[in-house]
mmCIF file of C-alpha atoms and ligand atoms in Angstrom:
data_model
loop_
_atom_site.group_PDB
_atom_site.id
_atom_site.type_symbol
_atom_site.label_atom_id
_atom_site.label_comp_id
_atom_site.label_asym_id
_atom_site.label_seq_id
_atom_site.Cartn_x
_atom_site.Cartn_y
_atom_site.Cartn_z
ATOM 1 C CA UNK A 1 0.000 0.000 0.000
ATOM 2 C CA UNK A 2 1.202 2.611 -1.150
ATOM 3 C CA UNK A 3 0.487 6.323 0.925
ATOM 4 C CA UNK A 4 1.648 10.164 0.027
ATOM 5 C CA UNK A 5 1.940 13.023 2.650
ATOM 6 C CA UNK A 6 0.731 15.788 0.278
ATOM 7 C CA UNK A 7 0.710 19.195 0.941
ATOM 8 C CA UNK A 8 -2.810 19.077 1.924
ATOM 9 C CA UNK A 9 -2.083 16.755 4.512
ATOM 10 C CA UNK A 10 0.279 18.994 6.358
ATOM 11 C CA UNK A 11 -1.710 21.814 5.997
ATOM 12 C CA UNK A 12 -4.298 19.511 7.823
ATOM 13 C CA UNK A 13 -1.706 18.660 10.585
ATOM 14 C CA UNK A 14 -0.864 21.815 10.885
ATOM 15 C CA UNK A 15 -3.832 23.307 11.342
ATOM 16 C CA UNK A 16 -4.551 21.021 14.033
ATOM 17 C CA UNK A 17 -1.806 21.903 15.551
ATOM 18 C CA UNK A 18 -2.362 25.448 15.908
ATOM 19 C CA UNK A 19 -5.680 24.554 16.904
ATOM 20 C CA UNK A 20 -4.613 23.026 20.605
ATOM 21 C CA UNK A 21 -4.669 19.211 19.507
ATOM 22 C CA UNK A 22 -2.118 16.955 20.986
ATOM 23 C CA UNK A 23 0.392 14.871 18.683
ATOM 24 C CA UNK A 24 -1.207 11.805 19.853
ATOM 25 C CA UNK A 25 -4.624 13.366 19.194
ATOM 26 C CA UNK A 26 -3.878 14.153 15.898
ATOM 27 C CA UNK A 27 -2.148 10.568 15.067
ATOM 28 C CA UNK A 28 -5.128 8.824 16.312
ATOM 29 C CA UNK A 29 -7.325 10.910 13.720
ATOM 30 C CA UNK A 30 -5.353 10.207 10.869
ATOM 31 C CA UNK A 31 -5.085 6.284 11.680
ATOM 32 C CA UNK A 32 -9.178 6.363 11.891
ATOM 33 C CA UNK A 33 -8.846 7.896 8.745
ATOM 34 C CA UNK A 34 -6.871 5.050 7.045
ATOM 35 C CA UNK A 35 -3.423 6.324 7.658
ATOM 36 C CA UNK A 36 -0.517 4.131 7.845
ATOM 37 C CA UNK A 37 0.790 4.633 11.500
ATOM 38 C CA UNK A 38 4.571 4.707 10.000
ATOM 39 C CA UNK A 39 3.340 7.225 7.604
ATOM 40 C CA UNK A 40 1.375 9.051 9.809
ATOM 41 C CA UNK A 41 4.088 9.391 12.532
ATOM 42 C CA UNK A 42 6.703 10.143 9.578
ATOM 43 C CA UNK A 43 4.135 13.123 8.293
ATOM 44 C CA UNK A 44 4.032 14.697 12.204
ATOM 45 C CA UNK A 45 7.685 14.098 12.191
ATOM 46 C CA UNK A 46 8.243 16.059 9.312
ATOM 47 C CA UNK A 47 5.215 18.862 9.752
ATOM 48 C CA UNK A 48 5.463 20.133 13.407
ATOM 49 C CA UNK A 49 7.746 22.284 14.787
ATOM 50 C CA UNK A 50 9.900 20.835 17.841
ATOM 51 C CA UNK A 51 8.286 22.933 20.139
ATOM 52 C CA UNK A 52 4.593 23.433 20.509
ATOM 53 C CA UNK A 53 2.544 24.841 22.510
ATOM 54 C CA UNK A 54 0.434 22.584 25.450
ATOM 55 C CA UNK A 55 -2.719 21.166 24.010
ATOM 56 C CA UNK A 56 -5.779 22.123 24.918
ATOM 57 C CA UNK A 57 -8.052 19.381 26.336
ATOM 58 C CA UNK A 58 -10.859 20.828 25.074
ATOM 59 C CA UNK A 59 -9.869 21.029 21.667
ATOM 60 C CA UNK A 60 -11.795 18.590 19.017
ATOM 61 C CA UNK A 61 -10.373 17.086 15.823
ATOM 62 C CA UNK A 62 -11.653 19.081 12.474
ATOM 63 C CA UNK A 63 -13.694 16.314 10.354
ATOM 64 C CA UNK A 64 -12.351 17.402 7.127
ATOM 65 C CA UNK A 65 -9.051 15.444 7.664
ATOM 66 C CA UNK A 66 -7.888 14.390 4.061
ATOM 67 C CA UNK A 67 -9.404 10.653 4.258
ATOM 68 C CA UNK A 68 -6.407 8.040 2.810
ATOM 69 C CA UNK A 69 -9.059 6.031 1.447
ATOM 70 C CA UNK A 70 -10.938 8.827 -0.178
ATOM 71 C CA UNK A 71 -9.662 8.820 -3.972
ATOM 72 C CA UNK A 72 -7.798 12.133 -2.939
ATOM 73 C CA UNK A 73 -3.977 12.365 -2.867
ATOM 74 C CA UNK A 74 -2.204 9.474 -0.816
ATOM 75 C CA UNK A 75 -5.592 7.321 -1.261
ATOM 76 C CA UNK A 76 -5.034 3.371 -0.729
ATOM 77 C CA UNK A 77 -4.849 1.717 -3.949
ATOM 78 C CA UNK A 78 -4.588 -1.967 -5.596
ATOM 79 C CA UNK A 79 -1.113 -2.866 -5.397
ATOM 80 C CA UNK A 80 0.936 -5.926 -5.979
ATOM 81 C CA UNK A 81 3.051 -6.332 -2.747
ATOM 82 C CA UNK A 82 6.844 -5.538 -3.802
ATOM 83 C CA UNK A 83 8.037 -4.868 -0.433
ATOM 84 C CA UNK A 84 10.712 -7.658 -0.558
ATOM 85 C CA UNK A 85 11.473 -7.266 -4.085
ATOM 86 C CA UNK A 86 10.777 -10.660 -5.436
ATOM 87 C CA UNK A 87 10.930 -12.642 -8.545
ATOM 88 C CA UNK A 88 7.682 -14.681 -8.459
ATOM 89 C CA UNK A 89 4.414 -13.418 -6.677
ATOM 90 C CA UNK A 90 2.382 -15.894 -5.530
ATOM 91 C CA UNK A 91 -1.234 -15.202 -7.253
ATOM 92 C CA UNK A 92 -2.992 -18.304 -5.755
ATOM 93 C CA UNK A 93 -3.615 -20.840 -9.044
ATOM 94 C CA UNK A 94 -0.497 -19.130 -10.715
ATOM 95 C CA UNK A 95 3.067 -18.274 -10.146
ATOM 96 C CA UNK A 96 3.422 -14.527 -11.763
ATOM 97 C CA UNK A 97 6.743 -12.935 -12.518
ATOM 98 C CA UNK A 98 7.815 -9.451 -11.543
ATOM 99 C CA UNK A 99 9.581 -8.133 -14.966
ATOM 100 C CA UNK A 100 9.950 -4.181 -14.660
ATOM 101 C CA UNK A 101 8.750 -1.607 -11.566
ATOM 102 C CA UNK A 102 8.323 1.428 -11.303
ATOM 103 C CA UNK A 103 7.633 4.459 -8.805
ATOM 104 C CA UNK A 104 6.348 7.448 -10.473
ATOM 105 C CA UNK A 105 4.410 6.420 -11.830
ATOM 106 C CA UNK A 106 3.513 3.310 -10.459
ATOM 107 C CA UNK A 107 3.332 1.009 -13.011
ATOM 108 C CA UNK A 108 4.605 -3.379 -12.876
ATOM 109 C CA UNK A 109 5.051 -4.665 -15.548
ATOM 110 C CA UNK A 110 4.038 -9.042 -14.940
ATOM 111 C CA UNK A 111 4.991 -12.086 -16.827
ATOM 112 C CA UNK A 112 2.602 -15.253 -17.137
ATOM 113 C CA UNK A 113 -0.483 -13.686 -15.502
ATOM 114 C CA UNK A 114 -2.145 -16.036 -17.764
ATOM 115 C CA UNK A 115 -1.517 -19.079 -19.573
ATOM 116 C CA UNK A 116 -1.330 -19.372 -23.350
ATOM 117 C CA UNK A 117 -4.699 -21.712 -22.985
ATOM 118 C CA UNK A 118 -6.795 -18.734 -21.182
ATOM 119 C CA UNK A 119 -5.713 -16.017 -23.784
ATOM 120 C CA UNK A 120 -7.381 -18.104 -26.338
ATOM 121 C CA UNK A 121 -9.960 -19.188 -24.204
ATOM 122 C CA UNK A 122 -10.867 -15.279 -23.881
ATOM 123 C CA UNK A 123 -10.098 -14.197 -27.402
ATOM 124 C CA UNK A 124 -12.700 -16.991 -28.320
ATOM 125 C CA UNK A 125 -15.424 -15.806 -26.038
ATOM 126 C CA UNK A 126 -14.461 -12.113 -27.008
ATOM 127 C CA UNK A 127 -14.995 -12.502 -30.418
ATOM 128 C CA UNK A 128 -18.582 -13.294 -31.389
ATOM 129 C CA UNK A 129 -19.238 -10.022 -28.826
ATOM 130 C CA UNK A 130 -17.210 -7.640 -30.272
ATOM 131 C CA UNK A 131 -18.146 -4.349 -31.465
ATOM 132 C CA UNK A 132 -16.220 -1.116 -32.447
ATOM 133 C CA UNK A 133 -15.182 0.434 -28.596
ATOM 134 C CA UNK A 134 -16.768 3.249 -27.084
ATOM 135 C CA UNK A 135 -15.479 5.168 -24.606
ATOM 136 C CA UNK A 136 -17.280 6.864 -21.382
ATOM 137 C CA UNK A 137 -18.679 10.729 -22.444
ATOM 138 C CA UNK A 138 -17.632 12.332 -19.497
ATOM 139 C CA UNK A 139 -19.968 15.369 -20.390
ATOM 140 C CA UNK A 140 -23.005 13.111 -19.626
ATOM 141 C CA UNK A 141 -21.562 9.843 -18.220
ATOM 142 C CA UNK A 142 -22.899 8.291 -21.432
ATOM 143 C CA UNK A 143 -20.764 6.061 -24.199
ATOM 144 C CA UNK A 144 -19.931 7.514 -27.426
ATOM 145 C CA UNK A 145 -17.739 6.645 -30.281
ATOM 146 C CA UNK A 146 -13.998 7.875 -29.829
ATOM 147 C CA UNK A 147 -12.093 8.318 -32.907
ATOM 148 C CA UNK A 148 -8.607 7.988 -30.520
ATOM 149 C CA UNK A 149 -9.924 4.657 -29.831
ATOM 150 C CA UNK A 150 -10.084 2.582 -33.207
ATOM 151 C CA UNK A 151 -10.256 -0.807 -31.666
ATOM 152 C CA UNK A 152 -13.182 -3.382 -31.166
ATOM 153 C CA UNK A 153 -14.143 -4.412 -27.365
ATOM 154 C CA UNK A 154 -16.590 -5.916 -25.454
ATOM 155 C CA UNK A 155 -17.095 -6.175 -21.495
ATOM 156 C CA UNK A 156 -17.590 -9.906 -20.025
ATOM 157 C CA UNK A 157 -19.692 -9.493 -17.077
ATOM 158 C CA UNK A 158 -17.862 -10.407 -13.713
ATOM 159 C CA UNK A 159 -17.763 -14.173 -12.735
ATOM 160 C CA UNK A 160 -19.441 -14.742 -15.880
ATOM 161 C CA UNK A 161 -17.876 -18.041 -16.771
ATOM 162 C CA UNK A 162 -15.395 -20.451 -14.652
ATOM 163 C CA UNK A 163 -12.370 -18.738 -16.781
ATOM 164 C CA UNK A 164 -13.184 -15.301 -16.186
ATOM 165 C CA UNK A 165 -13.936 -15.816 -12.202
ATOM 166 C CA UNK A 166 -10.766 -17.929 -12.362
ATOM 167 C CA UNK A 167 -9.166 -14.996 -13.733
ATOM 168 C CA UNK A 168 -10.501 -12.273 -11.177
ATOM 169 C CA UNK A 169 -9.837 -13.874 -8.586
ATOM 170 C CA UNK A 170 -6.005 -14.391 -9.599
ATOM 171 C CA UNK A 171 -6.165 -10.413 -10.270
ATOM 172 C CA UNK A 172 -7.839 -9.473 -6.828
ATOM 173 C CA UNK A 173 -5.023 -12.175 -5.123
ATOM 174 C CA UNK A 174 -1.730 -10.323 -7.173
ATOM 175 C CA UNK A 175 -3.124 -6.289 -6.658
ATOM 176 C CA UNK A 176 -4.863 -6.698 -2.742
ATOM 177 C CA UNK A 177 -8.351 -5.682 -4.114
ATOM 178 C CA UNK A 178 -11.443 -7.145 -4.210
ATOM 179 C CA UNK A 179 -13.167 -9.118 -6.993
ATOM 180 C CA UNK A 180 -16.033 -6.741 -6.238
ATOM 181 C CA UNK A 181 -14.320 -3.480 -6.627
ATOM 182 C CA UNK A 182 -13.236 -4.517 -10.068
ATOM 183 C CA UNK A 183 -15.436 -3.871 -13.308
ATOM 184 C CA UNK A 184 -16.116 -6.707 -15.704
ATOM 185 C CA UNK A 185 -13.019 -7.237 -17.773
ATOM 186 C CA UNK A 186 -13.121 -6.024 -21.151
ATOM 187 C CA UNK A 187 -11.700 -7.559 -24.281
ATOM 188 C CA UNK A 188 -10.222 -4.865 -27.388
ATOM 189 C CA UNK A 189 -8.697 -6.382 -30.404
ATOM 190 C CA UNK A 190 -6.719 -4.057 -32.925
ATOM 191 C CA UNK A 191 -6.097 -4.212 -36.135
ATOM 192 C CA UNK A 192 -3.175 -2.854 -38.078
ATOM 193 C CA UNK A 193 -3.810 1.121 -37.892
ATOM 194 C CA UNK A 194 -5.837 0.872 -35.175
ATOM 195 C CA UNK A 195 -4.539 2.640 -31.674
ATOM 196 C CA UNK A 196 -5.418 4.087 -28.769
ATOM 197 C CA UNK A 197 -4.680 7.304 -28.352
ATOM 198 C CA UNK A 198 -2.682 8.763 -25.090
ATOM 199 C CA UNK A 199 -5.372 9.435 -21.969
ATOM 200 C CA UNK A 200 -5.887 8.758 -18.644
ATOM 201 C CA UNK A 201 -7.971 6.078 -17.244
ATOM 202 C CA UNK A 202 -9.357 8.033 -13.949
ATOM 203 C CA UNK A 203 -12.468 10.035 -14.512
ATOM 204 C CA UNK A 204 -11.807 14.105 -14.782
ATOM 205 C CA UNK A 205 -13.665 15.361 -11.698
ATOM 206 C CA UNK A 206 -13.853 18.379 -13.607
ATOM 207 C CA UNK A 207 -15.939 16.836 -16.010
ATOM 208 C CA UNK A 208 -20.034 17.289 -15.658
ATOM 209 C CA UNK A 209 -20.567 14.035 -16.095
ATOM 210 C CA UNK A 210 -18.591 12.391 -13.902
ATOM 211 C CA UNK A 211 -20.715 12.951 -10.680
ATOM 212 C CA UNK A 212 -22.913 10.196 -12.249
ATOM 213 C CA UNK A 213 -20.149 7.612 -13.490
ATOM 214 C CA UNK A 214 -18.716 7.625 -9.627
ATOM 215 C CA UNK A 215 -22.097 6.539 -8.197
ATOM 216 C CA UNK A 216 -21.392 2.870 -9.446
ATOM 217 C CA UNK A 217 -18.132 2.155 -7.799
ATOM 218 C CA UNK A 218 -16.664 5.458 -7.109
ATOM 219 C CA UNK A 219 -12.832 6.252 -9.140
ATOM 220 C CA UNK A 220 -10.920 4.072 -10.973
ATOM 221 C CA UNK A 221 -7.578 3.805 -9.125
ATOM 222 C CA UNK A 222 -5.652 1.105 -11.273
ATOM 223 C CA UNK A 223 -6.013 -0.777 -14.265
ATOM 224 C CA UNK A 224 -4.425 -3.914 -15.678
ATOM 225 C CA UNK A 225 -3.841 -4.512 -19.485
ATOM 226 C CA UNK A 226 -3.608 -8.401 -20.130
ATOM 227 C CA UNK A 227 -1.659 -9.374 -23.611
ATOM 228 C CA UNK A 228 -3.344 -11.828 -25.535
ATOM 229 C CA UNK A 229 -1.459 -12.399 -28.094
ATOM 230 C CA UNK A 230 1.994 -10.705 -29.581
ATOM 231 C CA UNK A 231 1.597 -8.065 -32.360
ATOM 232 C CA UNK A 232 4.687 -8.605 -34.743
ATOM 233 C CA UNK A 233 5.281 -4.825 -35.065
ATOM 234 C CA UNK A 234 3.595 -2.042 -32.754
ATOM 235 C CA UNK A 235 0.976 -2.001 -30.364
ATOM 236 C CA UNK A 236 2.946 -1.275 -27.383
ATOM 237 C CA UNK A 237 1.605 0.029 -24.507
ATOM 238 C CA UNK A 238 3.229 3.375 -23.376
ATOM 239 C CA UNK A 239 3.553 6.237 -20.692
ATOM 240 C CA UNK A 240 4.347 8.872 -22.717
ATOM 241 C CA UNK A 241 5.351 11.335 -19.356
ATOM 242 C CA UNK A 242 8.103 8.769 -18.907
ATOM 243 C CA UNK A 243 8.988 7.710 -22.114
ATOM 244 C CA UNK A 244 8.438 3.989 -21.399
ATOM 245 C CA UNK A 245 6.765 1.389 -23.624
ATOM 246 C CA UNK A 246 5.617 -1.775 -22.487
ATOM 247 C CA UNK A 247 6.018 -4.618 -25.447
ATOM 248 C CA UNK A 248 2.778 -6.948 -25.860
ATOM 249 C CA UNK A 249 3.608 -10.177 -24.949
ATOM 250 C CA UNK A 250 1.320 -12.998 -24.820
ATOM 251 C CA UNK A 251 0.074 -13.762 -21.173
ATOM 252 C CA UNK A 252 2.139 -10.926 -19.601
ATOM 253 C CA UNK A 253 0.359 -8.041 -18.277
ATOM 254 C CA UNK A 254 1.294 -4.220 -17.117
ATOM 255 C CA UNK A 255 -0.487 -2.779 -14.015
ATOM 256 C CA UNK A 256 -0.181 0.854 -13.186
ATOM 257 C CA UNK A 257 -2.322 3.026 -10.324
ATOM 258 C CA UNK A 258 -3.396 6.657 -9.558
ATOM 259 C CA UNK A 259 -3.884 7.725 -6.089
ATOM 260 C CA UNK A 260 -5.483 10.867 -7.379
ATOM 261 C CA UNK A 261 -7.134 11.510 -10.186
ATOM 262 C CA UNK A 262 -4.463 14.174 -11.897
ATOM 263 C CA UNK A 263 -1.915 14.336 -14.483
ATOM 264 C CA UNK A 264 0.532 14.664 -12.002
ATOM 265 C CA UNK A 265 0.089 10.540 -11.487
ATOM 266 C CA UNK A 266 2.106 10.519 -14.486
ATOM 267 C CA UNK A 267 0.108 7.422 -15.770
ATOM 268 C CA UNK A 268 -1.183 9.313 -19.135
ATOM 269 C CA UNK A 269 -0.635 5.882 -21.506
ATOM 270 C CA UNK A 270 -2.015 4.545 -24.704
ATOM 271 C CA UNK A 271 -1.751 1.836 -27.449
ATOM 272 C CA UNK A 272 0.698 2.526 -29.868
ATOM 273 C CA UNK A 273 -1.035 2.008 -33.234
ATOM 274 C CA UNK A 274 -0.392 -1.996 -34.357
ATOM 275 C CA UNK A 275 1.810 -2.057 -37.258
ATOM 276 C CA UNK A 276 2.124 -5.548 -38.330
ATOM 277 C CA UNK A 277 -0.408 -8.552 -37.525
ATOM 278 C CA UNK A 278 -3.178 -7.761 -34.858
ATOM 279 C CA UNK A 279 -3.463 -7.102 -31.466
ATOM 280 C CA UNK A 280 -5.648 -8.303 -28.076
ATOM 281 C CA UNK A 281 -5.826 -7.496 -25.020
ATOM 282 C CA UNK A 282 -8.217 -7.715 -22.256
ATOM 283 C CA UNK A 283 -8.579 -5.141 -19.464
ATOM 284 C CA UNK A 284 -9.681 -4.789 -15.558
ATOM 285 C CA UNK A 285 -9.824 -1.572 -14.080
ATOM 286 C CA UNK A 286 -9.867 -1.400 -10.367
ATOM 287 C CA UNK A 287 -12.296 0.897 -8.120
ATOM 288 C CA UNK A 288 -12.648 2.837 -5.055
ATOM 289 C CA UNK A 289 -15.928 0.664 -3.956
ATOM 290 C CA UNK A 290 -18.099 -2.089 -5.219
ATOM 291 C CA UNK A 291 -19.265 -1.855 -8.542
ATOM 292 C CA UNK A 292 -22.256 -3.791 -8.781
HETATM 293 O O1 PD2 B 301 -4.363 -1.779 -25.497
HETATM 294 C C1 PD2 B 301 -3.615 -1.073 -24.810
HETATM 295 O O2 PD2 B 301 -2.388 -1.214 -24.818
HETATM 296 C C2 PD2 B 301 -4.226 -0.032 -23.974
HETATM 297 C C3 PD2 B 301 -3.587 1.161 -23.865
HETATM 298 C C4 PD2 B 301 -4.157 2.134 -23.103
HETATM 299 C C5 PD2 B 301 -5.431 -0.213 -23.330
HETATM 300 C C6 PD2 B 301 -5.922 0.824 -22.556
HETATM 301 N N1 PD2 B 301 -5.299 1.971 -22.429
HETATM 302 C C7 PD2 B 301 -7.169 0.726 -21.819
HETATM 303 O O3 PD2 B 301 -7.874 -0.288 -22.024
HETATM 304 O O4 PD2 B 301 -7.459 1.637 -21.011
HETATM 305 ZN ZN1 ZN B 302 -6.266 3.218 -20.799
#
């Protein structure tokens, strides 16, 4: 789990502070808030002065504390435990490997999520169900036909089949989130030409209509592109911030999460147009809550 003492967090502290509570009073508030105790005590460490003045016992903690598990800056998120760097990660049915990390942003890139038997298990379902992708119209929190988006998709429904709950639950073991907080997976297949263009996955809050896409689930704070197959040329997968490009490789998979839904996560990405052969992937984005 990964947690980030913004700037709005120490202004929080600090205003606390100033307003008579205790250190202890103020570390107990951000643990009920979902705060790390480590990261809370590191965050006083680093925010209050030496000395302070006495607390006042009468003083009560201000509600508006920046909640961790809020969506805002430093919110919990999926994440696959890399806290002993190692190799393999256990994902219950499967051994995974760990192939490339990254911090900022976060984004792991995972060998043999799946075997070469599922990917054509799920290309096969895919295919009778595919139609040309639409993406969400943040104006109205409708669908609409993107022209950055030339690929074909389709969403299975969660638990749909024995493969896909097989699959989910292999997912929600690897990134520490629940099946439920996950939306179906979706399938995309593109042919050569076909890309999609740079964006971000999150939903702009500044966008009118995305009040109404956050009542089913709340944000989307990670997603996980599976490789079905391996393009000969193009279709890469890349982070344009950081100039890296993850190659599609059959079975492998990149993960990459925003604690906050701004371009400052870095995790603007897209999929390079396909250049030779065809390309499939399948999906899962992660939420904030159940999405039912
Ligand atoms: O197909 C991809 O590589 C890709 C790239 C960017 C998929 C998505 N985004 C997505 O499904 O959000
Ligand atoms: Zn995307």
């Amino acid at each position: 789990m990964t947690q980030i003492i913004t700037l709005e967090l120490r202004q929080w502290i600090l205003a606390q502070a100033e307003a008579g509570h205790s250190r202890d009073a103020i570390l107990a508030a951000m643990q009920a808030a979902g705060w790390a105790r480590d990261v809370a005590r590191h965050a006083l460490d680093n925010t209050l002065p030496q000395a302070r003045p006495e607390p006042r016992p009468d003083a009560a903690v201000a509600p508006t504390m920046p909640v961790a598990q809020a969506g805002g800056a430093g919110a919990r998120v999926p994440e696959v435990n890399l806290s002993q760097s190692p190799r393999l990660l256990d994902a219950g049915d499967r051994t995974v490997e760990v192939l490339t990390v990254m911090n900022n942003p976060r984004v792991v890139v995972l060998g043999g999520l799946l075997s070469d038997e599922e990917c054509d298990a799920l290309i096969a379902a895919a295919t009778p169900r595919l139609a040309r992708s639409l993406t969400v119209q943040t104006q109205t929190g409708g669908e609409e036909l993107n022209p950055d988006r030339t690929s074909n998709g389709m969403f299975f429904n969660r638990g749909e089949s024995a493969l896909i709950a097989r699959i989910e639950e292999r997912i929600a073991r690897l990134v520490n989130w629940p099946v439920d907080h996950g939306e179906g997976i979706q399938v995309l297949h593109y042919r050569p030409g076909a890309e999609y263009k740079p964006h971000y996955d999150y939903f702009d809050p500044n966008e009118p209509g995305t009040p109404t896409i956050l009542k089913r689930g709340g944000q989307r704070l990670a997603t996980l592109v599976m490789y079905l197959n391996a393009p000969a040329c193009g279709g890469g997968t890349t982070f344009p911030d950081v100039g890296l490009e993850v190659a599609p490789q059959r079975g492998n998979a990149v993960f990459f999460s925003y604690d906050r839904p701004q371009p400052s996560t870095r995790t603007l990405h897209g999929g390079a147009p396909v250049i030779e052969g065809e390309k499939w992937v399948a999906t899962k984005w992660l939420r904030e809550g159940v999405f039912a």
